[in-house]
Short mmCIF file of C-alpha atoms in Angstrom, two decimals:
data_model
loop_
_atom_site.label_atom_id
_atom_site.label_comp_id
_atom_site.label_asym_id
_atom_site.label_seq_id
_atom_site.Cartn_x
_atom_site.Cartn_y
_atom_site.Cartn_z
CA MET B 1365 36.87 -12.78 25.16
CA LEU B 1366 34.74 -15.19 26.92
CA LEU B 1367 32.00 -13.84 24.37
CA GLU B 1368 34.00 -14.24 21.53
CA ALA B 1369 34.72 -17.90 22.53
CA LEU B 1370 30.87 -18.62 22.65
CA HIS B 1371 30.47 -16.67 19.17
CA LEU B 1372 33.09 -18.86 17.74
CA ALA B 1373 31.30 -22.13 19.08
CA GLY B 1374 28.15 -20.41 17.37
CA VAL B 1375 26.41 -19.34 20.72
CA ALA B 1376 24.77 -16.33 21.56
CA TYR B 1377 24.89 -15.94 25.19
CA ARG B 1378 21.82 -13.41 25.40
CA ASP B 1379 21.80 -12.40 28.97
CA LEU B 1380 25.15 -10.46 29.41
CA LYS B 1381 24.73 -8.00 32.49
CA PRO B 1382 27.01 -7.45 35.39
CA ALA B 1383 26.71 -8.53 38.90
CA GLU B 1384 24.54 -11.60 38.28
CA ASN B 1385 26.12 -13.34 35.21
CA VAL B 1386 29.31 -11.66 35.02
CA MET B 1387 31.10 -12.55 38.16
CA LEU B 1388 34.71 -12.69 39.30
CA ASP B 1389 36.60 -16.07 40.07
CA SER B 1390 38.47 -16.65 43.22
CA GLN B 1391 41.61 -15.37 41.70
CA GLY B 1392 39.83 -11.95 40.59
CA TYR B 1393 39.36 -12.89 36.87
CA VAL B 1394 35.97 -12.48 34.99
CA LYS B 1395 33.91 -15.35 34.20
CA LEU B 1396 30.34 -16.10 33.04
CA VAL B 1397 27.75 -17.72 34.96
CA ASP B 1398 24.18 -18.89 33.96
CA PHE B 1399 24.09 -20.18 30.21
CA GLY B 1400 20.25 -20.95 30.77
CA LEU B 1401 19.13 -18.48 27.91
CA ALA B 1402 22.34 -19.39 25.72
CA LYS B 1403 21.51 -20.14 22.34
CA ASP B 1404 23.00 -22.53 19.72
CA MET B 1405 22.96 -20.45 16.38
CA ARG B 1406 24.62 -22.94 14.27
CA ASP B 1407 21.83 -24.04 12.28
CA GLN B 1408 19.96 -20.89 12.23
CA SER B 1409 20.95 -17.18 11.31
CA LYS B 1410 18.17 -15.47 13.26
CA THR B 1411 15.87 -16.58 16.40
CA PHE B 1412 13.07 -14.70 17.34
CA THR B 1413 12.19 -15.23 21.14
CA ILE B 1414 11.90 -12.30 23.33
CA VAL B 1415 14.37 -13.03 26.03
CA GLY B 1416 16.89 -11.52 28.27
CA THR B 1417 17.03 -8.58 30.99
CA VAL B 1418 15.26 -5.73 29.53
CA TYR B 1419 18.39 -3.07 30.60
CA TYR B 1420 20.43 -5.15 28.14
CA MET B 1421 18.34 -6.11 25.39
CA ALA B 1422 19.26 -5.04 21.54
CA PRO B 1423 16.49 -3.09 19.81
CA GLU B 1424 16.03 -5.96 17.37
CA ILE B 1425 14.58 -8.38 20.19
CA PHE B 1426 11.53 -5.67 20.66
CA VAL B 1427 10.63 -5.66 16.94
CA GLY B 1428 10.14 -9.31 16.09
CA ARG B 1429 12.38 -9.20 12.75
CA GLY B 1430 14.59 -11.78 14.33
CA TYR B 1431 18.29 -11.52 15.57
CA GLY B 1432 21.74 -13.35 16.14
CA LEU B 1433 24.97 -13.00 17.75
CA GLU B 1434 25.08 -9.35 17.49
CA ILE B 1435 23.06 -8.68 20.02
CA ASP B 1436 25.77 -9.55 22.57
CA PHE B 1437 27.71 -6.89 21.67
CA TRP B 1438 24.92 -4.33 22.23
CA SER B 1439 24.48 -6.03 25.72
CA LEU B 1440 28.32 -5.32 25.91
CA GLY B 1441 28.05 -1.59 24.99
CA ILE B 1442 25.32 -1.34 27.74
CA MET B 1443 27.93 -2.58 30.02
CA VAL B 1444 30.60 -0.46 28.88
CA TYR B 1445 28.67 2.55 29.18
CA GLU B 1446 27.21 1.53 32.64
CA MET B 1447 30.90 1.21 34.05
CA VAL B 1448 32.20 4.35 32.72
CA CYS B 1449 29.18 6.75 33.20
CA GLY B 1450 27.78 5.44 36.46
CA ARG B 1451 24.39 4.98 34.71
CA LEU B 1452 22.13 3.21 32.30
CA PRO B 1453 22.38 4.66 28.49
CA PHE B 1454 18.46 4.28 27.93
CA GLY B 1455 15.93 4.55 30.98
CA ASN B 1456 16.73 4.08 34.45
CA GLU B 1457 16.55 0.71 36.86
CA SER B 1458 13.40 2.27 38.20
CA ALA B 1459 11.39 2.86 34.98
CA GLU B 1460 8.69 0.77 34.08
CA GLU B 1461 9.80 -2.22 31.43
CA ASP B 1462 7.55 -0.58 28.79
CA ASP B 1463 9.43 2.90 29.22
CA ILE B 1464 12.79 1.08 29.06
CA ILE B 1465 11.79 -0.42 25.96
CA ALA B 1466 10.66 2.69 24.39
CA ALA B 1467 13.85 4.54 25.39
CA VAL B 1468 15.88 1.64 23.47
CA LEU B 1469 13.64 2.11 20.67
CA GLU B 1470 13.44 5.88 20.30
CA GLU B 1471 16.00 7.74 22.50
CA THR B 1472 19.31 8.81 20.78
CA LEU B 1473 22.63 7.91 22.75
CA ALA B 1474 24.11 10.52 24.80
CA PHE B 1475 26.77 10.72 27.31
CA PRO B 1476 27.21 12.99 30.53
CA PRO B 1477 28.69 16.39 30.25
CA LYS B 1478 31.78 15.50 32.36
CA TYR B 1479 32.45 12.23 29.90
CA ASN B 1480 34.87 13.65 27.64
CA ASP B 1481 36.79 10.29 26.57
CA ASN B 1482 36.49 10.28 22.71
CA ALA B 1483 37.81 6.87 22.04
CA GLY B 1484 35.46 5.75 24.69
CA LYS B 1485 32.51 7.51 22.97
CA ASN B 1486 33.38 6.17 19.90
CA LEU B 1487 33.57 2.53 21.09
CA MET B 1488 30.07 2.78 22.93
CA GLU B 1489 28.47 4.41 20.12
CA ARG B 1490 29.39 1.81 17.80
CA LEU B 1491 28.38 -1.08 20.11
CA LEU B 1492 25.36 0.54 20.71
CA CYS B 1493 24.45 1.18 17.13
CA LYS B 1494 20.59 0.53 16.58
CA ASP B 1495 21.19 -1.11 13.21
CA PRO B 1496 22.22 -4.27 14.02
CA ALA B 1497 23.93 -4.72 10.41
CA GLU B 1498 26.22 -1.70 11.25
CA ARG B 1499 26.86 -2.42 14.66
CA MET B 1500 30.64 -3.06 15.68
CA GLY B 1501 31.21 -6.81 16.00
CA SER B 1502 28.14 -7.74 13.76
CA HIS B 1503 30.43 -9.15 10.92
CA ASP B 1504 31.95 -11.91 13.02
CA SER B 1505 34.79 -9.49 13.97
CA TRP B 1506 35.72 -9.54 17.71
CA GLN B 1507 39.10 -8.59 16.14
CA GLU B 1508 37.53 -5.18 15.69
CA VAL B 1509 36.38 -4.63 18.97
CA LYS B 1510 39.75 -5.61 20.67
CA GLU B 1511 41.69 -3.54 18.32
CA HIS B 1512 39.51 -0.29 19.48
CA LYS B 1513 41.73 2.59 20.45
CA PHE B 1514 39.64 2.57 23.74
CA PHE B 1515 41.73 -0.66 24.36
CA LYS B 1516 45.14 0.54 23.79
CA MET B 1517 45.27 3.52 26.38
CA THR B 1518 45.35 1.08 29.39
CA GLY B 1519 49.18 1.63 29.51
CA SER B 1520 49.99 -1.89 29.37
CA LYS B 1521 52.93 -3.22 27.51
CA GLY B 1522 51.95 -5.92 24.83
CA ASP B 1523 48.37 -7.11 23.59
CA LEU B 1524 45.86 -6.26 26.52
CA PHE B 1525 43.39 -9.36 25.63
CA THR B 1526 46.71 -11.79 25.37
CA GLN B 1527 47.51 -10.64 28.56
CA ILE B 1528 44.36 -11.27 30.40
CA LEU B 1529 43.74 -14.69 28.64
CA GLY B 1530 47.24 -15.72 29.82
CA ARG B 1531 46.32 -14.46 33.16
CA GLU B 1532 49.91 -12.04 33.11
CA MET B 1533 47.79 -9.08 34.49
CA ASN B 1534 47.05 -9.07 38.11
CA PRO B 1535 43.39 -8.51 38.96
CA PRO B 1536 42.66 -4.98 40.33
CA LEU B 1537 40.44 -6.52 42.89
CA MET B 1538 40.07 -10.24 44.37
CA PRO B 1539 36.68 -11.44 46.19
CA GLU B 1540 37.48 -11.97 49.92
CA GLY B 1541 35.67 -15.24 51.26
CA GLU B 1542 34.32 -16.55 48.40
CA GLU B 1543 34.55 -20.10 47.28
CA TYR B 1544 33.44 -20.80 44.06
CA SER B 1545 34.40 -23.97 43.57
CA LYS B 1546 32.43 -25.64 46.29
CA GLU B 1547 29.20 -26.70 45.38
CA ALA B 1548 27.60 -24.99 48.42
CA TYR B 1549 27.90 -21.87 46.35
CA LEU B 1550 25.00 -22.63 44.52
CA SER B 1551 22.25 -22.53 46.74
CA PRO B 1552 18.91 -24.16 46.11
CA GLY B 1553 17.38 -20.99 45.14
CA ARG B 1554 19.80 -20.35 42.54
CA SER B 1555 19.57 -23.89 41.58
CA ARG B 1556 15.95 -23.95 40.87
CA ARG B 1557 16.36 -20.53 39.23
CA ASP B 1558 18.63 -21.99 36.58
CA ILE B 1559 16.62 -24.83 36.02
CA GLU B 1560 13.28 -22.69 35.38
CA GLU B 1561 15.10 -20.56 33.05
CA PHE B 1562 16.51 -23.61 30.99
CA ALA B 1563 13.08 -25.38 31.29
CA ASP B 1564 11.46 -21.86 29.83
CA GLU B 1565 14.28 -21.75 27.10
CA GLU B 1566 13.02 -25.27 26.33
CA LYS B 1567 9.36 -24.23 26.34
CA LEU B 1568 10.11 -21.51 23.74
CA LYS B 1569 12.16 -23.62 21.31
CA LEU B 1570 9.02 -26.37 21.44
CA GLN B 1571 6.93 -23.58 20.71
CA GLU B 1572 9.24 -22.16 17.73
CA HIS B 1573 9.20 -25.89 16.31
CA ALA B 1574 5.53 -26.17 16.84
CA LYS B 1575 4.76 -23.31 15.02
CA ALA B 1576 6.44 -24.38 11.91
CA VAL B 1577 4.63 -27.30 11.90
CA TRP B 1578 1.55 -25.96 12.53
CA LYS B 1579 1.82 -23.89 9.47
CA LYS B 1580 2.10 -27.18 7.31
CA LEU B 1581 -0.91 -28.60 9.14
CA ASP B 1582 -2.71 -25.25 8.98
CA PRO B 1583 -1.63 -23.88 5.50
CA ASN B 1584 -4.78 -21.71 4.56
CA GLY B 1585 -4.87 -20.34 8.43
CA GLN B 1586 -8.08 -21.43 9.49
CA GLY B 1587 -6.79 -21.85 13.15
CA VAL B 1588 -8.07 -24.95 13.86
CA VAL B 1589 -7.38 -28.43 12.64
CA GLN B 1590 -9.87 -31.19 12.65
CA THR B 1591 -9.13 -34.08 15.32
CA GLU B 1592 -9.33 -36.69 13.20
CA GLU B 1593 -6.90 -35.31 10.66
CA LEU B 1594 -4.35 -35.01 13.34
CA VAL B 1595 -4.85 -38.31 14.87
CA LEU B 1596 -4.57 -39.94 11.20
CA LEU B 1597 -1.34 -38.03 10.65
CA LEU B 1598 0.20 -39.31 14.36
CA ALA B 1599 -0.63 -42.67 13.13
CA GLN B 1600 1.15 -42.44 10.10
CA THR B 1601 4.59 -41.47 11.78
CA ASP B 1602 6.89 -43.42 13.76
CA CYS B 1603 6.71 -41.56 16.85
CA ASP B 1604 6.44 -44.42 18.95
CA LEU B 1605 2.93 -44.14 20.07
CA ASN B 1606 -0.01 -46.62 19.30
CA ARG B 1607 -3.56 -45.55 18.03
CA ASN B 1608 -5.13 -45.85 21.53
CA GLN B 1609 -2.41 -43.54 23.20
CA ILE B 1610 -2.79 -41.08 20.19
CA ASP B 1611 -6.71 -41.24 20.79
CA ALA B 1612 -6.52 -40.89 24.60
CA LEU B 1613 -3.76 -37.77 24.28
CA VAL B 1614 -5.73 -35.73 21.64
CA GLU B 1615 -9.26 -36.41 23.42
CA ALA B 1616 -7.76 -35.14 26.86
CA VAL B 1617 -6.93 -31.69 25.12
CA ASP B 1618 -9.87 -31.45 22.47
CA THR B 1619 -12.41 -31.15 25.36
CA LYS B 1620 -15.01 -29.42 23.26
CA ALA B 1621 -14.77 -32.02 20.07
CA ASP B 1622 -14.49 -28.67 17.91
CA GLY B 1623 -11.02 -29.20 16.45
CA ILE B 1624 -7.45 -28.62 17.51
CA THR B 1625 -6.18 -24.85 17.97
CA PHE B 1626 -2.66 -23.87 17.83
CA LYS B 1627 -2.74 -23.49 21.75
CA THR B 1628 -4.10 -27.08 22.24
CA PHE B 1629 -1.53 -28.76 19.73
CA CYS B 1630 0.84 -26.96 22.02
CA ALA B 1631 -0.93 -28.52 24.90
CA PHE B 1632 -1.13 -32.09 23.60
CA LEU B 1633 2.91 -31.60 23.18
CA GLU B 1634 3.53 -30.29 26.50
CA GLN B 1635 1.25 -32.41 28.46
CA SER B 1636 2.56 -35.76 27.16
CA ASP B 1637 5.32 -37.93 27.91
CA LEU B 1638 6.32 -38.51 24.15
CA ASP B 1639 9.48 -36.83 22.73
CA ALA B 1640 7.84 -33.70 21.38
CA HIS B 1641 10.50 -32.96 19.06
CA ALA B 1642 10.61 -35.95 17.59
CA VAL B 1643 6.50 -35.80 17.09
CA LEU B 1644 7.39 -32.55 15.15
CA ARG B 1645 9.78 -34.30 12.81
CA ALA B 1646 7.87 -36.80 12.32
CA LEU B 1647 4.82 -34.30 11.33
CA GLU B 1648 7.41 -32.18 9.28
CA GLY B 1649 7.54 -35.60 7.15
#
């Protein structure tokens, strides 16, 4: 239901995993933490950045064709499998990342011989469908997930999810000695990691925006834009830089005076104090 609320707001979580990001509050109820990789998808149907924790990443992330909210359903399927089967469905935690990715892309989902819950198997098979268009929940249907037979076998009276949302059910486990409400819970190390992840995500967003603008600057795919051309374009925009500032910024990255490549274009955007996205929007015209 936490993911459902995010999806209703048009946000892909992109890093669903147990222990680190799915935790219990002081009363024993589940909560999500660490939104450093969350992506606002309201203005786009797909994104292409390769982010997440490899064990829980959907196959479409690795093949570069773009993905949307449906990747969170895959991660949910991995978590369900891990909880009921006691291991990962593809690869193992001691394997190299390349081996994990190969397993996700190539291996067929299989269950331990002793696991014979047909409802559970069906739920996981549908959540872990490698075709995102056929994956359970992919058509904005959390209702389909919540109404699955697997969740009707809990023995609870009434709707399970309504009871959980209303905190009508007693949690099976309550953390001892955890005080989540105190700022001390966020150690300096954890805070730095969150900041670094957020910074990495912002850098990825900037690069995506820069790629779109670069295609307009270099329509023939030559890989280089003349420095004078970029200076002239920047001077014609309303990006709050005067000509001397623009010259100085461009010269700082075009050290060989042989033009601006995409790499140096990104360096120009990152090393200056200007609003990089505002500059890109101005260049888009």
